[in-house]
Coordinates of C-alpha atoms and ligand atoms in Angstrom, one line a residue:
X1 CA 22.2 6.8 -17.4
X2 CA 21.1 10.3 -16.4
X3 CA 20.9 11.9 -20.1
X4 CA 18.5 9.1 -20.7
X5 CA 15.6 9.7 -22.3
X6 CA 11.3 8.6 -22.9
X7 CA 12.0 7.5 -26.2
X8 CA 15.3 5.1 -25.1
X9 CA 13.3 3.4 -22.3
X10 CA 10.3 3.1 -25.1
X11 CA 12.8 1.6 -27.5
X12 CA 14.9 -0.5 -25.2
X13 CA 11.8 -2.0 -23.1
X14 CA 10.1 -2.5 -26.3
X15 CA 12.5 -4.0 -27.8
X16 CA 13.4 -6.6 -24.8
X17 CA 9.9 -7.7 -24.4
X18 CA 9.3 -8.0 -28.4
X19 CA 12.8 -10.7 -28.3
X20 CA 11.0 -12.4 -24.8
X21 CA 7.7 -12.1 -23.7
X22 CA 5.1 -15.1 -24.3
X23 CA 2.2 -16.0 -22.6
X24 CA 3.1 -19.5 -22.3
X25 CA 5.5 -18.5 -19.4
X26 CA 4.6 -20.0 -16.0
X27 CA 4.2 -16.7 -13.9
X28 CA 6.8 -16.9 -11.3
X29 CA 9.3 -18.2 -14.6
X30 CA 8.2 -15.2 -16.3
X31 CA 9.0 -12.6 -13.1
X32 CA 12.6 -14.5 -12.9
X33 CA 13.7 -13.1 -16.3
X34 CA 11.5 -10.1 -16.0
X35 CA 13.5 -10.0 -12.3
X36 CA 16.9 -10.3 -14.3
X37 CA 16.5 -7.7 -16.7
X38 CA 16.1 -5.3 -14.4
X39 CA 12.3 -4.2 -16.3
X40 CA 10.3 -5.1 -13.7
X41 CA 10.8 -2.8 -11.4
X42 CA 13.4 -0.1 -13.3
X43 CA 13.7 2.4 -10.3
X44 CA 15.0 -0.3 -8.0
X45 CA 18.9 -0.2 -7.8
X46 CA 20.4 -1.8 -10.9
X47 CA 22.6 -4.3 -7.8
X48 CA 19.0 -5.1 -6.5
X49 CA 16.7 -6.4 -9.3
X50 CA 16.7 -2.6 -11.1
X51 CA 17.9 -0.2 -13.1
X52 CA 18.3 2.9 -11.3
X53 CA 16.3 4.8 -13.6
X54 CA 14.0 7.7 -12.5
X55 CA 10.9 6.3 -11.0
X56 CA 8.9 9.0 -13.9
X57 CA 9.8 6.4 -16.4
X58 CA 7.9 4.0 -15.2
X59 CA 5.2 5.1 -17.0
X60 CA 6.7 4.3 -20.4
X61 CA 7.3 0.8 -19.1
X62 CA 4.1 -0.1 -18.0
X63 CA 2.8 1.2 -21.2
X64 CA 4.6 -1.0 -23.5
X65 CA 3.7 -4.0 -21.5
X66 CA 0.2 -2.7 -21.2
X67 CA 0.2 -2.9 -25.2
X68 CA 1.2 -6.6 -25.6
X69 CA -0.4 -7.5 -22.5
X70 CA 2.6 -8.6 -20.8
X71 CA 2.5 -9.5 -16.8
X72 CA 4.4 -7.7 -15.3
X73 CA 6.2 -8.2 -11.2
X74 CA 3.4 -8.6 -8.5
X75 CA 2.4 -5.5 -7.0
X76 CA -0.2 -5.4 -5.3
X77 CA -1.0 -5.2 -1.5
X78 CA 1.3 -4.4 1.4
X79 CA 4.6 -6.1 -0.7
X80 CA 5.3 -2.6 -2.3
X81 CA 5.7 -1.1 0.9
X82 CA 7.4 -3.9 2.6
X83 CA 9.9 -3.5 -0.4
X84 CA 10.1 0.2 -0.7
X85 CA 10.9 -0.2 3.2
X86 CA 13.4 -2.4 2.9
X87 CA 15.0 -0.2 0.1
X88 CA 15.3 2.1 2.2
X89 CA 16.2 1.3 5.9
X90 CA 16.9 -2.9 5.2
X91 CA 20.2 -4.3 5.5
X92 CA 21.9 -6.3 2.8
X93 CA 20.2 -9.5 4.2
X94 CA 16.9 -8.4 4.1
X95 CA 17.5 -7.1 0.6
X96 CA 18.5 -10.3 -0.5
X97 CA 15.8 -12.7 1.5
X98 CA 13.2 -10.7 0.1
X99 CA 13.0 -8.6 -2.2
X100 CA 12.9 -10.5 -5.4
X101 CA 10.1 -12.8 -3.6
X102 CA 8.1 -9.9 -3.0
X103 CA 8.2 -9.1 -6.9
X104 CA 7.9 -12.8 -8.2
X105 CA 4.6 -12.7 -5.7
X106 CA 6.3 -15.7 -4.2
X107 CA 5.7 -13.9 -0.6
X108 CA 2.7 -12.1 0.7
X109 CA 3.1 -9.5 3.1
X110 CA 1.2 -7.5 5.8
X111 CA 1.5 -4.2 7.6
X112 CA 0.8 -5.0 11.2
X113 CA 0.9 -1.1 12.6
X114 CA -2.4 -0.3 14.2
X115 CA -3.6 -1.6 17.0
X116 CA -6.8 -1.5 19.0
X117 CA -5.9 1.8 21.1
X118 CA -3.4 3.1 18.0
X119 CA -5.2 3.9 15.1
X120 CA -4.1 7.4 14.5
X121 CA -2.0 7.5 17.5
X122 CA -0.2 5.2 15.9
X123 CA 3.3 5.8 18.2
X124 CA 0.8 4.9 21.1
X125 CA 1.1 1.1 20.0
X126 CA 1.5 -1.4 22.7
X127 CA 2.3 -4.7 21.0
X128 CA 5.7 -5.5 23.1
X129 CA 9.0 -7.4 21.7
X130 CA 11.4 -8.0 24.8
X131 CA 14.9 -9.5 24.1
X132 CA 15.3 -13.0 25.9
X133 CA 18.5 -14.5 24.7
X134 CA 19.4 -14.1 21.4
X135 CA 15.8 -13.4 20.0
X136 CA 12.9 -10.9 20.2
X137 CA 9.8 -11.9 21.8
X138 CA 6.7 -10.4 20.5
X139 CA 3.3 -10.1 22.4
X140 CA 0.2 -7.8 21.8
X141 CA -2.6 -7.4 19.2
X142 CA -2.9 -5.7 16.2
X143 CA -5.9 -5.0 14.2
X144 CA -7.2 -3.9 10.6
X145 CA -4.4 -5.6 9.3
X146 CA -5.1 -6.1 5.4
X147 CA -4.0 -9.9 4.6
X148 CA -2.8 -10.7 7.7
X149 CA -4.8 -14.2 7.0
X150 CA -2.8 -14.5 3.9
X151 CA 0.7 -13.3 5.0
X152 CA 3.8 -14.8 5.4
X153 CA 5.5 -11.9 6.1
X154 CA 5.2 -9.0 8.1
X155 CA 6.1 -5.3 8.9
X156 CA 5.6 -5.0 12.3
X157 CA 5.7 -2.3 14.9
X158 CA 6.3 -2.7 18.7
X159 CA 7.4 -1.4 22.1
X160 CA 10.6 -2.1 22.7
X161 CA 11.6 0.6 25.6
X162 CA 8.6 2.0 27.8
X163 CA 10.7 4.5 29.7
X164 CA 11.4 6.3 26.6
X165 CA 8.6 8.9 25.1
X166 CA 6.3 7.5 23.2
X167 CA 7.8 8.3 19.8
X168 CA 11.2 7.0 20.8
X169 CA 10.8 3.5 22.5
X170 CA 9.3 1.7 19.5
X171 CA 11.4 -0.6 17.1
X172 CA 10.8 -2.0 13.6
X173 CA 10.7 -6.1 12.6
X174 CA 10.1 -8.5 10.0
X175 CA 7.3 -10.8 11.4
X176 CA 7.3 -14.4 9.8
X177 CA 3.4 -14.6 10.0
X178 CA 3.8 -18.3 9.9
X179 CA 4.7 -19.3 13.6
X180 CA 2.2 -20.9 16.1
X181 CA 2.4 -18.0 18.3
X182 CA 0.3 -15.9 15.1
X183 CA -3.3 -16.1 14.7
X184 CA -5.2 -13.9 12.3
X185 CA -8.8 -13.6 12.7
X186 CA -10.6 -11.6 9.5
X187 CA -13.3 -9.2 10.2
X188 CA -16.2 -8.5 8.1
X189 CA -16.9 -5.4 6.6
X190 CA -19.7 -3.3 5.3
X191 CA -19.0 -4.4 1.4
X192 CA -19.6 -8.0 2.3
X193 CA -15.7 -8.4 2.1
X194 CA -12.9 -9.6 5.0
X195 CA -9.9 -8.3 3.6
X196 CA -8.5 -7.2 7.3
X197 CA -8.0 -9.1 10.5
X198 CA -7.5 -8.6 13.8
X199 CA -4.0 -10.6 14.7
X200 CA -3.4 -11.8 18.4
X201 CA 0.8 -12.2 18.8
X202 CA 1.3 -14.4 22.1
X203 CA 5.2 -15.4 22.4
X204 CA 6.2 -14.9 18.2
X205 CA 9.6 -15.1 17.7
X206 CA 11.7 -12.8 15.6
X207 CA 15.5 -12.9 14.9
X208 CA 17.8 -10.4 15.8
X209 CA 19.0 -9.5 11.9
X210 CA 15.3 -9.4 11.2
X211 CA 14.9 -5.9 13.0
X212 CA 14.8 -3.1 10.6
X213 CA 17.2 -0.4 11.4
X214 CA 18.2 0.7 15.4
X215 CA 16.2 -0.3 18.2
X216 CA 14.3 3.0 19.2
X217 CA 14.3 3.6 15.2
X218 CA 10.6 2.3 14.8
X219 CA 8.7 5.8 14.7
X220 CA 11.2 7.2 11.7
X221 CA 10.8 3.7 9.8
X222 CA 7.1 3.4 10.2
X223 CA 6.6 7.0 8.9
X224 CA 8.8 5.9 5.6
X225 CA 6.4 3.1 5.0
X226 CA 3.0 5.5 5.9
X227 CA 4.8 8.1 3.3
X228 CA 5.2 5.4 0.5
X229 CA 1.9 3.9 1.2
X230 CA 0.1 7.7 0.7
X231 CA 2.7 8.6 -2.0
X232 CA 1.2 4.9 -3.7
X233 CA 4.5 3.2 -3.5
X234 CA 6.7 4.9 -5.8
X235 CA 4.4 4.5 -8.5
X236 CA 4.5 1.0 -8.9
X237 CA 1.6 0.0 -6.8
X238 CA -1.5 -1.3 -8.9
X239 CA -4.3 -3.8 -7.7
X240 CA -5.5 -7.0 -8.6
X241 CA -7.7 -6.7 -11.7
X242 CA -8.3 -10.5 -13.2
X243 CA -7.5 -10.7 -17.3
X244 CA -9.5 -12.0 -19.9
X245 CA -6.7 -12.9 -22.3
X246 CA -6.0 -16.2 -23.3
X247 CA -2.7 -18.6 -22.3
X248 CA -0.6 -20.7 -19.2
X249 CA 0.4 -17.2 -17.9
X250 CA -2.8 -15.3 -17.4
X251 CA -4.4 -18.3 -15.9
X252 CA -2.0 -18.5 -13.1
X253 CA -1.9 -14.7 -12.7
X254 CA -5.7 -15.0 -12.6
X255 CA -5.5 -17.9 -9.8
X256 CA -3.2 -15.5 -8.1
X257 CA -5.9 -12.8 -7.7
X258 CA -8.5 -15.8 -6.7
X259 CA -6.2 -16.7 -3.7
X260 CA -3.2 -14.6 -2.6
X261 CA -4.8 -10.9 -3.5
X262 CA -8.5 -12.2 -3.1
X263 CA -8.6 -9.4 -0.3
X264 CA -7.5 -6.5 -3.0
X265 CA -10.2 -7.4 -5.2
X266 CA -12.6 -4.2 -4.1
X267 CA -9.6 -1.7 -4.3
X268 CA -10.5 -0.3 -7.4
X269 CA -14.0 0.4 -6.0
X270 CA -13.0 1.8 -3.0
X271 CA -10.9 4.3 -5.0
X272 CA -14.7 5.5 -6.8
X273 CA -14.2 4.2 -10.5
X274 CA -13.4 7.5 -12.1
X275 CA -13.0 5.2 -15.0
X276 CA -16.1 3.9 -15.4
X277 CA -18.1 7.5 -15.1
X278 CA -18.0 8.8 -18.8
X279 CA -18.5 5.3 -20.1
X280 CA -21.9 5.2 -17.4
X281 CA -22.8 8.6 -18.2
X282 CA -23.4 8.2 -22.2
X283 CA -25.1 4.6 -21.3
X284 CA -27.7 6.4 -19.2
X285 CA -28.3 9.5 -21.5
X286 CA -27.8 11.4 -17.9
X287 CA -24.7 12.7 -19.7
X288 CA -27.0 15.6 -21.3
X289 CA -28.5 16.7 -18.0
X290 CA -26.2 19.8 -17.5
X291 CA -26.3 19.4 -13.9
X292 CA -25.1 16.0 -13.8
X293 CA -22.4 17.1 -16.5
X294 CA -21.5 19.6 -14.3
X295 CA -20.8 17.1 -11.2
X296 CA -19.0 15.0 -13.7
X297 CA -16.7 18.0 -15.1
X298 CA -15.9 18.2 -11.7
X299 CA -14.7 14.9 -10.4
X300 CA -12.9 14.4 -14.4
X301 CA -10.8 17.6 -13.0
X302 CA -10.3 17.1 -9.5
X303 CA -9.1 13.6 -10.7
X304 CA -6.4 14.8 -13.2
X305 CA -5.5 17.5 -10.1
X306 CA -4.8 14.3 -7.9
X307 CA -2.7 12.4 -10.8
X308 CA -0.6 15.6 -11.3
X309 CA -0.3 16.6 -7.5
X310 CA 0.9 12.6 -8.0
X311 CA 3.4 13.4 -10.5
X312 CA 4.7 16.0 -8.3
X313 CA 5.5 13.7 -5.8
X314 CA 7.4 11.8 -7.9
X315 CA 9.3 14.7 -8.9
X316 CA 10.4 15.2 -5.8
X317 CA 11.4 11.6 -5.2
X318 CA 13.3 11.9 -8.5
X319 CA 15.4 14.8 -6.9
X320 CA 16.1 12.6 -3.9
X321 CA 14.3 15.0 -1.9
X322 CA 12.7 12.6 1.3
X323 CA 9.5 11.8 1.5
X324 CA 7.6 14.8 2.6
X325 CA 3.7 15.7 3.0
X326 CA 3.2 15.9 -0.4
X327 CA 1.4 12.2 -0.1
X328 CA -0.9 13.2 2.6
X329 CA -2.1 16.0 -0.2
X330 CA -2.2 13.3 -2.4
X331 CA -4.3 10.5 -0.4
X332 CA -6.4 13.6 0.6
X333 CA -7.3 14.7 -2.7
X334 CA -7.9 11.1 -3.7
X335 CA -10.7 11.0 -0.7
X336 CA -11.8 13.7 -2.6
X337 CA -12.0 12.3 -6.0
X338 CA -13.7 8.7 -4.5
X339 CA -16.4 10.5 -2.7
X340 CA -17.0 12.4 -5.6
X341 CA -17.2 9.8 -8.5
X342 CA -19.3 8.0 -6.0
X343 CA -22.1 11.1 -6.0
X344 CA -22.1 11.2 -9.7
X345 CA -22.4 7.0 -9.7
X346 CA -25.6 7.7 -7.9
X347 CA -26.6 10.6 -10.0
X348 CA -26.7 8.3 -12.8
X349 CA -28.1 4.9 -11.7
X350 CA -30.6 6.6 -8.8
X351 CA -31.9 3.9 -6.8
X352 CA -30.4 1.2 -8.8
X353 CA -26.9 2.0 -7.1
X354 CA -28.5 -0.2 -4.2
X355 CA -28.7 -3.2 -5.7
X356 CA -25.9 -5.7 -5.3
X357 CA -24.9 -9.0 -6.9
X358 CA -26.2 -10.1 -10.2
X359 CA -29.2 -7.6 -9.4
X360 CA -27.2 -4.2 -9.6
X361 CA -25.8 -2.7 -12.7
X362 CA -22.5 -3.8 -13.7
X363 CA -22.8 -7.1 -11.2
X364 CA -23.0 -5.0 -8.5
X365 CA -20.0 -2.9 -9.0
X366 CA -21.8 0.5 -8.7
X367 CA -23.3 -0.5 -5.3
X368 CA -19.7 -2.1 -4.1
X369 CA -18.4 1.4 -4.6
X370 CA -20.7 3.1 -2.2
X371 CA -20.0 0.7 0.3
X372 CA -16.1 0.8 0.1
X373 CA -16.0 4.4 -0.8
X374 CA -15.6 5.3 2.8
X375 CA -12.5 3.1 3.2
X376 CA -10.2 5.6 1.1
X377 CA -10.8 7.9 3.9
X378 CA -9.3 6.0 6.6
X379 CA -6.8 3.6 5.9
X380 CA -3.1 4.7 5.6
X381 CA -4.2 7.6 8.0
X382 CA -7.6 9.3 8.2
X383 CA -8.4 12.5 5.9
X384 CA -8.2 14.2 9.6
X385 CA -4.9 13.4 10.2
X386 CA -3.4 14.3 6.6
X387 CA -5.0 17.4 7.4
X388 CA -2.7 18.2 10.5
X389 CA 0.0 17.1 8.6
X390 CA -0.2 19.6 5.6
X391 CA -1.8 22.2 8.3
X392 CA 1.7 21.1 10.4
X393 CA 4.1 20.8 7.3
X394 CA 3.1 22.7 4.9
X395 CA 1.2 25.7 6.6
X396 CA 3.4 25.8 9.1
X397 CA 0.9 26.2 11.8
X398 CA 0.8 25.1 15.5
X399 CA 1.3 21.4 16.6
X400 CA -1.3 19.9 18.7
X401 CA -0.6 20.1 22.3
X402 CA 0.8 17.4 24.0
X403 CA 1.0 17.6 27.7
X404 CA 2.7 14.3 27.7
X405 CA 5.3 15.0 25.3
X406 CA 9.1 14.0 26.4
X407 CA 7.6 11.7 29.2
X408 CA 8.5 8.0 29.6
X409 CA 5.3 6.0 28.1
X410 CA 4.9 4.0 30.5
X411 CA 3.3 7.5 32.5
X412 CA 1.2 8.5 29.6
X413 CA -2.4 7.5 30.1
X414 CA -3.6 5.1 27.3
X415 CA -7.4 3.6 26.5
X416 CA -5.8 0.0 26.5
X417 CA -5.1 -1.7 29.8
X418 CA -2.1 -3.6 28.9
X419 CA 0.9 -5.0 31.4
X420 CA 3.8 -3.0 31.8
X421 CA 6.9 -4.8 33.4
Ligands
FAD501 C1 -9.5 -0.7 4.4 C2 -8.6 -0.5 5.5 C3 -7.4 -1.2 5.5 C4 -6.5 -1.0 6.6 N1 -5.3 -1.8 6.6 C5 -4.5 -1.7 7.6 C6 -3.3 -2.4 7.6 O1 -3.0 -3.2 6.7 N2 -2.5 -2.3 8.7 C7 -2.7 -1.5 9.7 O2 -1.9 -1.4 10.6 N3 -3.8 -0.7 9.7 C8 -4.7 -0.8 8.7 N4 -5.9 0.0 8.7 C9 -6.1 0.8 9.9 C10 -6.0 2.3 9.6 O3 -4.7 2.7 9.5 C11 -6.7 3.0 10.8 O4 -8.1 2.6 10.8 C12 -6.5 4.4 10.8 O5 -5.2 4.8 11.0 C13 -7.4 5.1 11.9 O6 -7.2 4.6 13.1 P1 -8.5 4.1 14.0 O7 -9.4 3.2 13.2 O8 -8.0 3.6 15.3 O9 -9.3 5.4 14.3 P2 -9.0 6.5 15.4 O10 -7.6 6.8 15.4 O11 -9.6 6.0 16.7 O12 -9.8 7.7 14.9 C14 -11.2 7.9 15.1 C15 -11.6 9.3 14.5 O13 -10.9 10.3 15.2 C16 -10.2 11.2 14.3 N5 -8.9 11.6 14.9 C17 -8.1 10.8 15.6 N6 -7.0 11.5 16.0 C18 -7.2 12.7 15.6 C19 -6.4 13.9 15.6 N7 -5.2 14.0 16.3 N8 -6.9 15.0 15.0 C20 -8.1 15.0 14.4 N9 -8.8 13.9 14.3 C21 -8.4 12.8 14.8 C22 -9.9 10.3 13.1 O14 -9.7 11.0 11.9 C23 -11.2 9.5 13.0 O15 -12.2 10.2 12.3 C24 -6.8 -0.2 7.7 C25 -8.0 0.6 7.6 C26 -8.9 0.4 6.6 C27 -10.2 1.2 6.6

């Protein structure tokens, strides 16, 4: 398999979907075969739903089903990471429970890291599990968690030691959101939307084979998960975008996106529609005022700078090099980009960028991006803190001082009151 090349993936995945792909498919019947061929998600193992090809190549694949308009596995949300996690650190059981539900869309997942007094400090998290008998036992509260109101699954991070340093006494688990001792609450943003929640965990159960990897592991797992979430989950993540094609299939991916990834439904506007700049610029004849072709030259290339500073991530992947900072330049440089194309957006409408709804240009979408612009800049860890990284990592500089470092956490001074026992 490793002498394969571009145009025997073209001709193969072609080929495959010309001899099965029809709209008339129920969508989870259609991801079962898609599931079994191993083309819906070709980097995975072959012995786990894949077919260990390079994750570059995923490109040509999503091409050719971009061309027929083919559906392909669900991807969006927090299932790409919960997979990619479990790829990585899950046992055999986890791999089997859920992996293909995550790409049939069968289960929706949610990433329940930060927490009132961890955002950044996200090893500062105080959400406890204590072993009684032969189960975990979680309590705390998380917050901003994306879908939490829609999960049934979880990724979940919590104190498990409090003598140990911070960074060492936390432990990774598979939450089944659906328990009685789970409550999500959403919370409202600034774009009108309530895609995150704040979650309240009093007494949730977990079993023992649902922890991820050793107890005291959580820190290194958690940082897998934040590096595939920055690196955009091995290339396979996309969001929810509704299609107008015709047939059984499109209608229940459609219903999908109505319910299950309702809260991804602003993604694309939070990320500053590159897409939609050219298109706006030649509508409003701004695209022959040189300044404002100017800004746009500049977000077109920053933009291409971020999809190739992508590709090199993805090159390294490919090399089986782990995952380093290159996805905190990456997520940086796609702040960047956002807060850019959101500038020019405003160059071009002026003072109809403000107007939402049915009243604003493109049903509002121009004015949804200046709202949700500011989101790319703080989930998945703030622009600040992929700064110290790459300062840390790549520039080798000086680590923040810590004058707490190596003590047990229950000594370190937090801006939560929460009991310690
Ligand atoms: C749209 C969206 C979706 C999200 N989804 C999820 C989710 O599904 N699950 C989840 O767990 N979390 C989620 N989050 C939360 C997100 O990860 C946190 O908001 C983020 O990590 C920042 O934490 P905080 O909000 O507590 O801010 P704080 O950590 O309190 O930061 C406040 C400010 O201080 C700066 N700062 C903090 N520490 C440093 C430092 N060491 N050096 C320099 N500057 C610093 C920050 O950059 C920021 O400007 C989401 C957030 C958003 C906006």
């Amino acid at each position: 398999m490793s002498d394969i090349t571009e145009e025997d993936v073209r001709a193969e995945v072609s080929g495959w979907l010309k001899a099965n792909w029809s709209p008339d498919y129920g969508l989870v019947e259609w991801r079962l075969k898609l599931i079994e061929s191993g083309w819906g998600a070709p980097h995975y193992p072959k012995e786990w739903h894949g077919r260990g090809l390079p994750v570059k190549f995923n490109v040509i694949v999503d091409d050719e089903f971009s061309k027929i308009g083919a559906v392909t596995v669900c991807r969006a949300g927090i299932r790409t990471l919960a997979a990619a996690t479990i790829i990585d650190h899950g046992s055999d059981l986890h791999k089997e429970k859920f992996l293909k539900r995550v790409l049939t869309g069968e289960d929706t997942w949610c990433q329940l890291f930060s927490e009132p007094g961890s955002g950044s400090d996200m090893a500062a998290a105080t959400t406890r599990a204590d072993r009684k008998g032969n189960k975990w036992v979680i309590n705390g509260q998380k917050v901003w968690t994306t879908s939490a109101h829609k999960a049934d699954w979880a990724l979940l991070l919590a104190r498990t030691d409090w003598d140990a340093p911070k960074h060492k006494g936390l432990s990774y688990f598979l939450l089944n959101m659906r328990q009685p001792g789970v409550k999500a609450q959403p919370l409202k943003q600034m774009n009108g939307h309530a895609s995150f929640n704040q979650v309240f965990i009093t007494d949730a159960e977990i079993e023992p084979e649902l922890q991820v990897g050793k107890t005291g592991e959580g820190w290194k797992i958690a940082t897998t998960t934040l590096m595939h979430e920055r690196r955009g989950a091995g290339a396979l993540r996309t969001w929810a975008v509704a299609s107008k094609r015709k047939g059984k299939i499109y209608e229940e991916e459609n219903a999908e996106i109505a319910t299950t990834m309702e809260p991804y439904k602003w993604y694309p506007q939070r990320a500053g529609r590159v897409d939609l700049l050219l298109e706006r610029a030649k509508a409003t004849g701004k695209i022959n005022d040189p300044i404002v072709r100017q800004e746009l030259a500049k977000v077109l290339t920053l933009s291409k700078a971020a999809e190739w500073t992508a590709m090199r991530a993805r090159a390294a992947q490919e090399m089986g090099r782990p995952q380093g900072p290159e996805g905190s330049l990456g997520k940086l440089l796609g702040s960047h980009v956002a807060r850019a194309a959101a500038r020019v957006h405003t160059s071009l409408d002026g003072a109809n960028a403000l107007l939402t709804g049915s009243d604003g240009t493109l049903e509002g979408v121009i004015a949804e991006i200046l709202v949700s612009v500011p989101a790319t800049s703080i989930a998945g860890g703030t622009d600040e803190i992929q700064r110290n990284i790459i300062s840390e990592r790549i520039l080798q500089m000086p680590k923040d001082s810590d004058e707490f470092a190596g003590k047990p956490f229950r000594e370190v001074p937090r801006n939560t009151v929460s009991k310690v026992s």
